[in-house]
Amino acid sequence: MKFFRKSKNEEPSAAGQLKIKKKSSVPGVMITQFVEELPAGMTTPDFIRKPIALTIQEGKLAFFKAIVSGNPKPTVHWTRNNGEITDPEKYIISSDPTSNNEYYIEMPEVSPDQADTYKCIAANEYGKAVVTATLNVIEMGYKKSKAMQDARAAAAKTEDFKNLLTKVLVEPNKAEKKDGEIDPRFWDVLMSANKKDYENICTEFGVTNFRWMLKTLNAKKVEREEEQAKFIEQLSNLKHIEVKPGGGAEFEIEMSLKDPNLKVFLFKDGEMIPFSLDSEEKHFLKKTGRRYTFGIKDLGGDDGGLYQVIVGGVPIFSTDFKVPMVDFLVKIQEVKATERQDAVFECVLSSPMSKIHWVGKNQPCEQGEKFDIEVSEDMLIHRLVIKDCEKLDGGIYSASVGIKSCNAFLVVEVDNNPASKGKKKVRNTTRAGVSDVDLVKIASEQQAKLEKERDEKMELAKQLKAEMDALAAEESQSEPEDIHENEMTGNYAMGENDAKEKEDKKLKKPKEDKKQKKYEKKENNENETIEASEEKEDHMPKPNSKPSEQEKEELQDEEIPVEEKKKRVRTGPLLQDTIIDPGVHFTCGLSDIRVIMGESAEMECKLSSETCEGIWYKDGEEIKASDHIETIHDRAFHRLILKNCTEDDSGVYRFEADGRKTEAMCIIEDPPRINPDNLADFSKPVIIKVGQSATFKLSFMGHEPMKITWYNEDEELESDKHIHIEKSLSDSRLLLSKCQRKASGEIKIKIKNECGTIEAISRLIVLDRPSPPLGPVEIIEASSSALEFKWRPPKDEGGCPVINYILERQQLGRNSWMKLGQIPGEAKYRDTNIDHGRKYCYHIRAVTEQGISEVMETDDIQAGTRAYPGPPSSPKVISAFANCINLEWIPPSNPGGTNIVGYHLEKRKKGSNLWGSINHMNEPIKGQAFAVKDVIEGMEYEFRVAAINTSGAGEPSTPSEFIIARDPKKPPGQVIDLKVTDSTYTTLSLGWTKPREEEGIQDEAKGYFVELRPATNPEWGRCNNNPITMTSYNILGLKSMAMYWVRVIATNSGGDGEAKDLDNYILAMPPPVRPKFTDRKMKSFMVVRAGNSARININFVASPMPTITWLKDGMPVSKRVTISNSDITSQLLIPTSERQDTGIYSVIIKNMVGQETFSVEIRVTDDPKPAGPVVVDQNVPGTVTVTWTPSPDEKRDDRLYYIVSMRDSVKRMWQTVADRLFNNKFTVLNIMAGREYYFRVYAKNDMGLSEPSESPVWGITKKKGLLRLLQYVPL
């Protein structure tokens, strides 16, 4: 298998220098080590803190901060992907001289063109570390000047011209392929492509013989499938690479490997790409079951190419990725809308795109009931419409296309109109967010610019082609002998005229060729083979020869779309990468349309030529003009107009011109429709009396089947004993019987079919007598001469306004009620016919056209007694100065039965018991605020106030807070040393030091506010409504692992100071803790009897919650093993152990801080089987050697050993002569002749002892000698 590599030297290294990739403890950091072993005390650069991705509004200060480490001290520099950072006004690069390892890049008044991916590189002589951070800038308003647009257009034009020259002049030299050779990438791309894409791929690689391509492709597919079958069990669901809304790209396959240990490789343009299982890396792999998803982050222009997945050296899947080179000319802007209004986001692209990705609040926006996605005819203007906005729809919305994206806020304002409070708001048909900028004008200018650039490219291509054709003609004249060689080798540089001459020669002398072939066959068999092969080559189709009509028909049978190309004669060599004049082509094709029945439909396309004619087809049949159908040719535009559309007009319409074609669907929809007269009659309200029946009927028309639903105040109605619903093909009837007052409201019918939905609204008014007036009554005056009071109207007037009120009065102590008559509709009455000191009770009824309400009875009201008002609220200090203190208060809740005529205000100095009047009792303060000017600077005062009515002054209020008569304070400064003291998954503890006091600049802080902002919300919220005096605070109710921003604001009587933010965002989690095992004595070895359960318990501490992985001998544990995890423990359980479960089990506990590993050896065994036959042999007198056959369990249990016992014929007791023998032989000493010996061999392991293996009886016969007696003879 060959892989074609592109020369790539992006990061050249010195001679002999290594490139060892290392992993940093900080996610997202890539470390490269230049030496194989680091000297003692030396380290490669690393990031202690990496820059954090930032989303900020235009005009704000943006900065990235990085903290690096390394010995020797690394040098740090910053770069960006698309552009330079050399402008000192836009980029300020600095470092902290005190810490010596902190580096910053600041962008004051950041602009949208600075949005990019920024890279921080730290390097020393032993290696380098690289990390990236993304800056997103939210534009505020349309601020692009004409000069900026012209500059960008000129730059884009220059860049396109350079790319064109590079493609035409450079790439053909790079290919250096032999004549007639096909790029190997062609087959890799073709074998994984869909059939509908075959034609485009062949055009791209310069292949025009489709029949030859199909035959060769089928053969290669069979060969490839045979190679894949060696390693792959199943391959399905191949999804080609596509750009995702987040700025990355993904492709996926479902694949089952025969060997799970096989490695999967990823190649790009023939060069292997390292990838990681961590989705934070540039190239990553997500594996879920059989699904393999390969992803690319932070797309750039160099990420385009041919990506291949290879297993066992065999290509499994190939996908060609072309990065869409498109940008936003006008980005989406912030939209402010009110409830029930439609909001619109609009943008303009630099190149036509049929679809872009819309995302709202991290969820994709699709066409439906909530969203409308609109695209202009030239596919440059794209709109997202959020229909019927609600408060919950507010948030960040983004549009992305290719590698570019933009985002903006949607702010939904609540309707605070008190008149509509508690009522259903009416749908607002206006749109919010429609830009003041003429997007159509910008799009038309861009379209004209694109057409001009395309014409310039075509003109340049024609000039280059003419020069190359002239050069090729000169070469062909100077070397005519090359023509014969080209004919023999199938060179596709041969022109059509040469091909015709060759065919004519073959037709003129076919017999001579046959005779020559027959003669050569007789002469030499080798010549037969050569001539046959030559004839085969003559009849074999060339890779780039033009297909015949029969081939085209066969190609159509293969379901491959083939378009007849305009014939042009080539006389020179065909350069595959040269831009060729496409002839007449479509600059804008047909688009699918949906038309409502009875309306007119129009389909339009645009050709590159204004004089070219064409033909319209419907479902394959040519269309003829008629009264119903009209065709228009307007310069380059071709239009088809269908008048008064019917169902028969649905179908596939195609327009063909000069061998080119475009087609689209015309779908005739018949949604539900209502006659306007019927709708007007239905919309009139139905008014009935309580207990009567109401009928609603509506006729309609539309495509069947239709679903009809009736609603009362948005609640769906279903048939029951009081509700009857009738439905037919053309109308529906709703009958409501015995209606009650609560049935009043909006009546709606909703008619829906597969083509659309329509609604009609009416109103039901059920008349009834009113409900009683509402109490309690409010006493305006209760004097000796009059009683005046008022009440509230009935809650439900019964559908008619109140005409009069009927009043009755009863004097306390009497049984009779006196009728006071009817009073006008105002809910207020003054009774002057009273006796001093008497108490009275009143009955009040409401009168409407429908009847009289039930009675509302008042409490007893006494006439002529003294009733003093209650105390007002404590005076509140609004502001204080050296010569004046401003106060305000709230009136008492109990006015004492009469109107409040004024207030009496008093003051008292701190430390004194005497209250002094500020105003005289006969001159009450009329309002509820007063400026006290009788104060002495520097003195501290408190105040109280009493209400006065006709009876006199009531009880005074509680005293106010002490206030010093002095000029206002300055707001305090920022708090000092704000830090997080503790955190959990739901709480956060903060601590800080109070700000310093600077006279005349900032005064002492009297309290503090703590504010919190989730990362997904742009608005700050206060955690405490009242300022706290302590310099610490606990925030409760956080969402686990959510990201938050926190700040503290100091405050005093002079106002709030400047907020102090934490240096970085915080995560709702406990402080990071590296995984650590808490058991002091953990067993590293376990012996389990086969059949019993095996259990390993591991206790640990770690924060955040770690990932726990169990391995057996370095591989994942089997499915028989049960793993149970919690936040502090992990358990491995083998319910029924087998001998194959023996092994070393390792647990890996890993989180963002680090990881720990512990291993336990589990040995599953049983009582050993006995050893084999025992043999006894004597090689040395006085010793015997006992040997035996090993136990069958010896190979499976390396802890098995043997015990040897012995007894003889004299002692007859067994004694152990050898223990813990790990071999199969033992030599026994002190063997005596004349005795019989017996030996036993036991096998023993951790579970117990085996049955003995006994030896045969062994003994040596004692030789008997002669006993001689010697006589002692004395001397």
JSON list of C-alpha atoms in Angstrom, two decimals, residues 1162-1227:
[
{"chain": "A", "resi": 1162, "resn": "ILE", "atom": "CA", "xyz": [-5.89, -12.00, 42.83]},
{"chain": "A", "resi": 1163, "resn": "ARG", "atom": "CA", "xyz": [-5.08, -15.66, 42.72]},
{"chain": "A", "resi": 1164, "resn": "VAL", "atom": "CA", "xyz": [-8.05, -17.96, 42.11]},
{"chain": "A", "resi": 1165, "resn": "THR", "atom": "CA", "xyz": [-7.14, -21.51, 43.05]},
{"chain": "A", "resi": 1166, "resn": "ASP", "atom": "CA", "xyz": [-8.37, -24.73, 44.75]},
{"chain": "A", "resi": 1167, "resn": "ASP", "atom": "CA", "xyz": [-6.95, -27.68, 46.65]},
{"chain": "A", "resi": 1168, "resn": "PRO", "atom": "CA", "xyz": [-4.10, -28.94, 44.47]},
{"chain": "A", "resi": 1169, "resn": "LYS", "atom": "CA", "xyz": [-4.19, -32.23, 42.68]},
{"chain": "A", "resi": 1170, "resn": "PRO", "atom": "CA", "xyz": [-1.67, -34.83, 43.94]},
{"chain": "A", "resi": 1171, "resn": "ALA", "atom": "CA", "xyz": [1.70, -35.35, 42.32]},
{"chain": "A", "resi": 1172, "resn": "GLY", "atom": "CA", "xyz": [2.32, -38.20, 39.90]},
{"chain": "A", "resi": 1173, "resn": "PRO", "atom": "CA", "xyz": [4.07, -41.52, 40.52]},
{"chain": "A", "resi": 1174, "resn": "VAL", "atom": "CA", "xyz": [6.94, -41.42, 43.02]},
{"chain": "A", "resi": 1175, "resn": "VAL", "atom": "CA", "xyz": [10.24, -43.14, 42.15]},
{"chain": "A", "resi": 1176, "resn": "VAL", "atom": "CA", "xyz": [13.00, -43.92, 44.68]},
{"chain": "A", "resi": 1177, "resn": "ASP", "atom": "CA", "xyz": [16.60, -44.52, 43.58]},
{"chain": "A", "resi": 1178, "resn": "GLN", "atom": "CA", "xyz": [19.97, -44.85, 45.32]},
{"chain": "A", "resi": 1179, "resn": "ASN", "atom": "CA", "xyz": [23.08, -43.44, 43.72]},
{"chain": "A", "resi": 1180, "resn": "VAL", "atom": "CA", "xyz": [25.25, -42.95, 46.81]},
{"chain": "A", "resi": 1181, "resn": "PRO", "atom": "CA", "xyz": [25.29, -45.42, 49.70]},
{"chain": "A", "resi": 1182, "resn": "GLY", "atom": "CA", "xyz": [23.38, -44.11, 52.72]},
{"chain": "A", "resi": 1183, "resn": "THR", "atom": "CA", "xyz": [21.20, -41.80, 50.61]},
{"chain": "A", "resi": 1184, "resn": "VAL", "atom": "CA", "xyz": [18.17, -42.19, 48.35]},
{"chain": "A", "resi": 1185, "resn": "THR", "atom": "CA", "xyz": [16.79, -39.77, 45.76]},
{"chain": "A", "resi": 1186, "resn": "VAL", "atom": "CA", "xyz": [13.03, -39.39, 45.62]},
{"chain": "A", "resi": 1187, "resn": "THR", "atom": "CA", "xyz": [11.60, -38.08, 42.32]},
{"chain": "A", "resi": 1188, "resn": "TRP", "atom": "CA", "xyz": [8.02, -37.64, 41.25]},
{"chain": "A", "resi": 1189, "resn": "THR", "atom": "CA", "xyz": [5.89, -36.40, 38.38]},
{"chain": "A", "resi": 1190, "resn": "PRO", "atom": "CA", "xyz": [4.68, -32.76, 38.86]},
{"chain": "A", "resi": 1191, "resn": "SER", "atom": "CA", "xyz": [1.13, -32.05, 39.94]},
{"chain": "A", "resi": 1192, "resn": "PRO", "atom": "CA", "xyz": [-1.17, -30.95, 37.04]},
{"chain": "A", "resi": 1193, "resn": "ASP", "atom": "CA", "xyz": [-1.71, -27.66, 38.91]},
{"chain": "A", "resi": 1194, "resn": "GLU", "atom": "CA", "xyz": [1.98, -26.74, 38.98]},
{"chain": "A", "resi": 1195, "resn": "LYS", "atom": "CA", "xyz": [1.85, -24.83, 35.67]},
{"chain": "A", "resi": 1196, "resn": "ARG", "atom": "CA", "xyz": [-1.19, -22.78, 36.74]},
{"chain": "A", "resi": 1197, "resn": "ASP", "atom": "CA", "xyz": [0.02, -21.97, 40.27]},
{"chain": "A", "resi": 1198, "resn": "ASP", "atom": "CA", "xyz": [3.50, -20.60, 40.73]},
{"chain": "A", "resi": 1199, "resn": "ARG", "atom": "CA", "xyz": [3.07, -20.66, 44.53]},
{"chain": "A", "resi": 1200, "resn": "LEU", "atom": "CA", "xyz": [2.55, -24.46, 44.64]},
{"chain": "A", "resi": 1201, "resn": "TYR", "atom": "CA", "xyz": [5.26, -26.45, 46.41]},
{"chain": "A", "resi": 1202, "resn": "TYR", "atom": "CA", "xyz": [5.85, -30.02, 47.66]},
{"chain": "A", "resi": 1203, "resn": "ILE", "atom": "CA", "xyz": [6.30, -31.75, 51.04]},
{"chain": "A", "resi": 1204, "resn": "VAL", "atom": "CA", "xyz": [8.11, -35.12, 51.40]},
{"chain": "A", "resi": 1205, "resn": "SER", "atom": "CA", "xyz": [7.36, -37.45, 54.36]},
{"chain": "A", "resi": 1206, "resn": "MET", "atom": "CA", "xyz": [9.10, -40.69, 55.26]},
{"chain": "A", "resi": 1207, "resn": "ARG", "atom": "CA", "xyz": [8.78, -43.65, 57.65]},
{"chain": "A", "resi": 1208, "resn": "ASP", "atom": "CA", "xyz": [10.79, -46.84, 58.03]},
{"chain": "A", "resi": 1209, "resn": "SER", "atom": "CA", "xyz": [9.94, -50.32, 59.09]},
{"chain": "A", "resi": 1210, "resn": "VAL", "atom": "CA", "xyz": [11.32, -49.81, 62.58]},
{"chain": "A", "resi": 1211, "resn": "LYS", "atom": "CA", "xyz": [9.81, -46.51, 63.79]},
{"chain": "A", "resi": 1212, "resn": "ARG", "atom": "CA", "xyz": [6.59, -46.73, 61.76]},
{"chain": "A", "resi": 1213, "resn": "MET", "atom": "CA", "xyz": [5.85, -42.99, 62.30]},
{"chain": "A", "resi": 1214, "resn": "TRP", "atom": "CA", "xyz": [5.67, -40.50, 59.44]},
{"chain": "A", "resi": 1215, "resn": "GLN", "atom": "CA", "xyz": [8.04, -37.60, 59.65]},
{"chain": "A", "resi": 1216, "resn": "THR", "atom": "CA", "xyz": [8.54, -34.65, 57.30]},
{"chain": "A", "resi": 1217, "resn": "VAL", "atom": "CA", "xyz": [11.96, -34.72, 55.73]},
{"chain": "A", "resi": 1218, "resn": "ALA", "atom": "CA", "xyz": [11.48, -31.84, 53.23]},
{"chain": "A", "resi": 1219, "resn": "ASP", "atom": "CA", "xyz": [9.17, -28.84, 53.01]},
{"chain": "A", "resi": 1220, "resn": "ARG", "atom": "CA", "xyz": [8.56, -26.00, 50.50]},
{"chain": "A", "resi": 1221, "resn": "LEU", "atom": "CA", "xyz": [10.17, -27.85, 47.62]},
{"chain": "A", "resi": 1222, "resn": "PHE", "atom": "CA", "xyz": [9.67, -26.10, 44.29]},
{"chain": "A", "resi": 1223, "resn": "ASN", "atom": "CA", "xyz": [11.31, -28.88, 42.24]},
{"chain": "A", "resi": 1224, "resn": "ASN", "atom": "CA", "xyz": [10.42, -32.54, 41.68]},
{"chain": "A", "resi": 1225, "resn": "LYS", "atom": "CA", "xyz": [13.38, -34.28, 43.37]},
{"chain": "A", "resi": 1226, "resn": "PHE", "atom": "CA", "xyz": [14.79, -34.65, 46.87]},
{"chain": "A", "resi": 1227, "resn": "THR", "atom": "CA", "xyz": [17.70, -36.62, 48.34]}
]
